[in-house]
């Protein structure tokens, strides 16, 4: 049991190779309000993201796709 406790303590320590001087400028809780609001963050693949300059254009495209998908299918005569 003693070994297990020692391993847990070691996990909480930063590695020697981490340079803390380069970690300045971070903001704790930067996205916490979005997270609590239920916002979903989605990572687009680079080839897909190339077609969308901003989040509004992604939302517009997805809403259009949803409307098209909801339409009843027309059968060819």
Tab-separated table of N, CA and C in Angstrom:
chain	number	residue	atom	x	y	z
A	1	UNK	N	0.816	-1.196	0.000
A	1	UNK	CA	0.000	0.000	0.000
A	1	UNK	C	0.859	1.259	0.000
A	2	UNK	N	1.956	1.203	0.639
A	2	UNK	CA	2.828	2.368	0.720
A	2	UNK	C	3.332	2.771	-0.664
A	3	UNK	N	3.617	1.794	-1.517
A	3	UNK	CA	4.119	2.080	-2.854
A	3	UNK	C	3.095	2.844	-3.675
A	4	UNK	N	1.838	2.478	-3.537
A	4	UNK	CA	0.774	3.137	-4.286
A	4	UNK	C	0.701	4.624	-3.934
A	5	UNK	N	0.798	4.953	-2.663
A	5	UNK	CA	0.751	6.345	-2.214
A	5	UNK	C	1.929	7.130	-2.779
A	6	UNK	N	3.099	6.520	-2.840
A	6	UNK	CA	4.273	7.195	-3.378
A	6	UNK	C	4.105	7.501	-4.858
A	7	UNK	N	3.507	6.583	-5.609
A	7	UNK	CA	3.284	6.803	-7.042
A	7	UNK	C	2.315	7.957	-7.265
A	8	UNK	N	1.269	8.056	-6.453
A	8	UNK	CA	0.305	9.145	-6.599
A	8	UNK	C	0.969	10.495	-6.348
A	9	UNK	N	1.830	10.563	-5.359
A	9	UNK	CA	2.526	11.812	-5.064
A	9	UNK	C	3.400	12.219	-6.236
A	10	UNK	N	4.074	11.269	-6.850
A	10	UNK	CA	4.963	11.547	-7.968
A	10	UNK	C	4.183	12.078	-9.175
A	11	UNK	N	2.966	11.630	-9.387
A	11	UNK	CA	2.166	12.076	-10.537
A	11	UNK	C	1.830	13.567	-10.459
A	12	UNK	N	1.711	14.085	-9.261
A	12	UNK	CA	1.319	15.484	-9.088
A	12	UNK	C	2.465	16.460	-9.326
A	13	UNK	N	3.680	15.983	-9.400
A	13	UNK	CA	4.823	16.857	-9.583
A	13	UNK	C	5.051	17.136	-11.069
A	14	UNK	N	5.529	18.341	-11.371
A	14	UNK	CA	5.885	18.675	-12.742
A	14	UNK	C	7.208	18.016	-13.104
A	15	UNK	N	7.346	17.665	-14.328
A	15	UNK	CA	8.598	17.079	-14.797
A	15	UNK	C	9.693	18.145	-14.829
A	16	UNK	N	10.931	17.709	-14.723
A	16	UNK	CA	12.055	18.637	-14.716
A	16	UNK	C	12.175	19.413	-16.016
A	17	UNK	N	11.770	18.802	-17.134
A	17	UNK	CA	11.953	19.466	-18.431
A	17	UNK	C	10.945	20.586	-18.702
A	18	UNK	N	9.931	20.741	-17.851
A	18	UNK	CA	8.976	21.826	-18.051
A	18	UNK	C	9.607	23.154	-17.639
A	19	UNK	N	9.563	24.125	-18.535
A	19	UNK	CA	10.109	25.444	-18.253
A	19	UNK	C	8.948	26.350	-17.853
A	20	UNK	N	8.797	26.596	-16.578
A	20	UNK	CA	7.663	27.367	-16.073
A	20	UNK	C	7.664	28.814	-16.557
A	21	UNK	N	8.826	29.336	-16.936
A	21	UNK	CA	8.879	30.715	-17.415
A	21	UNK	C	8.133	30.870	-18.742
A	22	UNK	N	7.978	29.783	-19.501
A	22	UNK	CA	7.269	29.831	-20.773
A	22	UNK	C	5.763	29.659	-20.616
A	23	UNK	N	5.307	29.350	-19.416
A	23	UNK	CA	3.885	29.111	-19.183
A	23	UNK	C	3.135	30.364	-18.730
A	24	UNK	N	3.789	31.501	-18.726
A	24	UNK	CA	3.135	32.739	-18.282
A	24	UNK	C	2.081	33.185	-19.282
A	25	UNK	N	1.085	33.894	-18.804
A	25	UNK	CA	0.071	34.448	-19.678
A	25	UNK	C	-1.182	33.592	-19.781
A	26	UNK	N	-1.177	32.423	-19.181
A	26	UNK	CA	-2.363	31.572	-19.203
A	26	UNK	C	-3.457	32.158	-18.327
A	27	UNK	N	-4.691	31.909	-18.698
A	27	UNK	CA	-5.817	32.419	-17.942
A	27	UNK	C	-6.607	31.243	-17.391
A	28	UNK	N	-6.647	31.132	-16.098
A	28	UNK	CA	-7.377	30.032	-15.476
A	28	UNK	C	-8.879	30.250	-15.652
A	29	UNK	N	-9.568	29.234	-16.112
A	29	UNK	CA	-11.015	29.294	-16.261
A	29	UNK	C	-11.487	30.126	-17.439
A	30	UNK	N	-10.669	30.277	-18.447
A	30	UNK	CA	-10.989	31.128	-19.591
A	30	UNK	C	-12.299	30.716	-20.270
A	31	UNK	N	-12.568	29.425	-20.371
A	31	UNK	CA	-13.750	28.934	-21.071
A	31	UNK	C	-14.807	28.349	-20.139
A	32	UNK	N	-14.683	28.591	-18.848
A	32	UNK	CA	-15.598	27.976	-17.895
A	32	UNK	C	-17.044	28.441	-18.099
A	33	UNK	N	-17.265	29.700	-18.474
A	33	UNK	CA	-18.632	30.191	-18.683
A	33	UNK	C	-19.287	29.466	-19.862
A	34	UNK	N	-18.537	29.274	-20.952
A	34	UNK	CA	-19.063	28.530	-22.100
A	34	UNK	C	-19.361	27.087	-21.720
A	35	UNK	N	-18.458	26.489	-20.956
A	35	UNK	CA	-18.633	25.104	-20.540
A	35	UNK	C	-19.902	24.955	-19.719
A	36	UNK	N	-20.095	25.850	-18.780
A	36	UNK	CA	-21.285	25.787	-17.926
A	36	UNK	C	-22.556	26.061	-18.708
A	37	UNK	N	-22.465	26.852	-19.768
A	37	UNK	CA	-23.638	27.154	-20.591
A	37	UNK	C	-23.995	25.992	-21.501
A	38	UNK	N	-23.131	25.003	-21.580
A	38	UNK	CA	-23.426	23.838	-22.402
A	38	UNK	C	-22.940	23.965	-23.827
A	39	UNK	N	-22.030	24.878	-24.073
A	39	UNK	CA	-21.496	25.051	-25.411
A	39	UNK	C	-20.632	23.857	-25.766
A	40	UNK	N	-20.803	23.356	-26.988
A	40	UNK	CA	-19.968	22.267	-27.469
A	40	UNK	C	-18.843	22.842	-28.312
A	41	UNK	N	-17.639	22.502	-27.966
A	41	UNK	CA	-16.496	22.894	-28.774
A	41	UNK	C	-16.153	21.719	-29.662
A	42	UNK	N	-16.053	21.977	-30.954
A	42	UNK	CA	-15.799	20.911	-31.915
A	42	UNK	C	-14.573	21.289	-32.735
A	43	UNK	N	-13.672	20.353	-32.910
A	43	UNK	CA	-12.484	20.577	-33.713
A	43	UNK	C	-12.756	20.091	-35.127
A	44	UNK	N	-12.693	21.004	-36.078
A	44	UNK	CA	-12.904	20.645	-37.476
A	44	UNK	C	-11.590	20.169	-38.084
A	45	UNK	N	-11.664	19.221	-38.964
A	45	UNK	CA	-10.478	18.786	-39.695
A	45	UNK	C	-10.002	19.943	-40.567
A	46	UNK	N	-8.708	20.054	-40.774
A	46	UNK	CA	-8.173	21.188	-41.541
A	46	UNK	C	-8.797	21.346	-42.921
A	47	UNK	N	-9.085	20.238	-43.621
A	47	UNK	CA	-9.678	20.351	-44.957
A	47	UNK	C	-11.093	20.896	-44.900
A	48	UNK	N	-11.820	20.617	-43.831
A	48	UNK	CA	-13.181	21.149	-43.661
A	48	UNK	C	-13.105	22.599	-43.204
A	49	UNK	N	-12.244	22.890	-42.255
A	49	UNK	CA	-12.116	24.246	-41.709
A	49	UNK	C	-11.709	25.255	-42.771
A	50	UNK	N	-11.049	24.811	-43.831
A	50	UNK	CA	-10.626	25.715	-44.899
A	50	UNK	C	-11.813	26.390	-45.586
A	51	UNK	N	-12.985	25.781	-45.518
A	51	UNK	CA	-14.178	26.333	-46.171
A	51	UNK	C	-14.966	27.284	-45.276
A	52	UNK	N	-14.602	27.390	-44.011
A	52	UNK	CA	-15.365	28.200	-43.069
A	52	UNK	C	-14.468	29.233	-42.391
A	53	UNK	N	-14.683	30.518	-42.680
A	53	UNK	CA	-13.835	31.552	-42.098
A	53	UNK	C	-14.113	31.835	-40.621
A	54	UNK	N	-15.332	31.501	-40.147
A	54	UNK	CA	-15.657	31.797	-38.754
A	54	UNK	C	-16.779	30.874	-38.261
A	55	UNK	N	-17.112	30.997	-36.981
A	55	UNK	CA	-18.116	30.113	-36.386
A	55	UNK	C	-19.508	30.364	-36.955
A	56	UNK	N	-19.807	31.602	-37.326
A	56	UNK	CA	-21.118	31.921	-37.887
A	56	UNK	C	-21.345	31.181	-39.206
A	57	UNK	N	-20.336	31.089	-40.049
A	57	UNK	CA	-20.489	30.396	-41.325
A	57	UNK	C	-20.691	28.894	-41.122
A	58	UNK	N	-20.062	28.327	-40.114
A	58	UNK	CA	-20.264	26.904	-39.800
A	58	UNK	C	-21.702	26.691	-39.348
A	59	UNK	N	-22.192	27.543	-38.463
A	59	UNK	CA	-23.562	27.415	-37.974
A	59	UNK	C	-24.582	27.580	-39.096
A	60	UNK	N	-24.352	28.531	-39.989
A	60	UNK	CA	-25.258	28.741	-41.123
A	60	UNK	C	-25.301	27.500	-42.011
A	61	UNK	N	-24.151	26.942	-42.310
A	61	UNK	CA	-24.097	25.747	-43.155
A	61	UNK	C	-24.805	24.572	-42.492
A	62	UNK	N	-24.586	24.389	-41.211
A	62	UNK	CA	-25.237	23.280	-40.510
A	62	UNK	C	-26.747	23.469	-40.417
A	63	UNK	N	-27.203	24.693	-40.194
A	63	UNK	CA	-28.656	24.943	-40.156
A	63	UNK	C	-29.289	24.680	-41.517
A	64	UNK	N	-28.599	25.063	-42.585
A	64	UNK	CA	-29.091	24.785	-43.935
A	64	UNK	C	-29.184	23.283	-44.173
A	65	UNK	N	-28.172	22.562	-43.779
A	65	UNK	CA	-28.165	21.111	-43.930
A	65	UNK	C	-29.308	20.470	-43.147
A	66	UNK	N	-29.569	20.957	-41.953
A	66	UNK	CA	-30.675	20.437	-41.137
A	66	UNK	C	-32.010	20.669	-41.827
A	67	UNK	N	-32.217	21.891	-42.377
A	67	UNK	CA	-33.476	22.188	-43.085
A	67	UNK	C	-33.650	21.276	-44.290
A	68	UNK	N	-32.592	21.063	-45.058
A	68	UNK	CA	-32.656	20.209	-46.238
A	68	UNK	C	-32.954	18.766	-45.825
A	69	UNK	N	-32.356	18.318	-44.764
A	69	UNK	CA	-32.551	16.937	-44.306
A	69	UNK	C	-33.969	16.702	-43.805
A	70	UNK	N	-34.627	17.752	-43.315
A	70	UNK	CA	-35.990	17.607	-42.793
A	70	UNK	C	-37.050	17.599	-43.891
A	71	UNK	N	-36.698	18.097	-45.079
A	71	UNK	CA	-37.668	18.138	-46.167
A	71	UNK	C	-38.072	16.725	-46.581
A	72	UNK	N	-39.331	16.555	-46.943
A	72	UNK	CA	-39.744	15.247	-47.446
A	72	UNK	C	-39.086	14.978	-48.805
A	73	UNK	N	-38.783	13.736	-49.057
A	73	UNK	CA	-38.164	13.362	-50.313
A	73	UNK	C	-39.176	13.469	-51.447
A	74	UNK	N	-38.737	14.024	-52.576
A	74	UNK	CA	-39.587	14.072	-53.778
A	74	UNK	C	-39.232	12.894	-54.655
A	75	UNK	N	-40.229	12.183	-55.088
A	75	UNK	CA	-39.967	11.026	-55.953
A	75	UNK	C	-40.026	11.445	-57.399
A	76	UNK	N	-39.077	10.953	-58.177
A	76	UNK	CA	-39.051	11.244	-59.600
A	76	UNK	C	-40.116	10.379	-60.297
A	77	UNK	N	-40.857	10.976	-61.271
A	77	UNK	CA	-41.916	10.226	-61.950
A	77	UNK	C	-41.397	9.552	-63.165
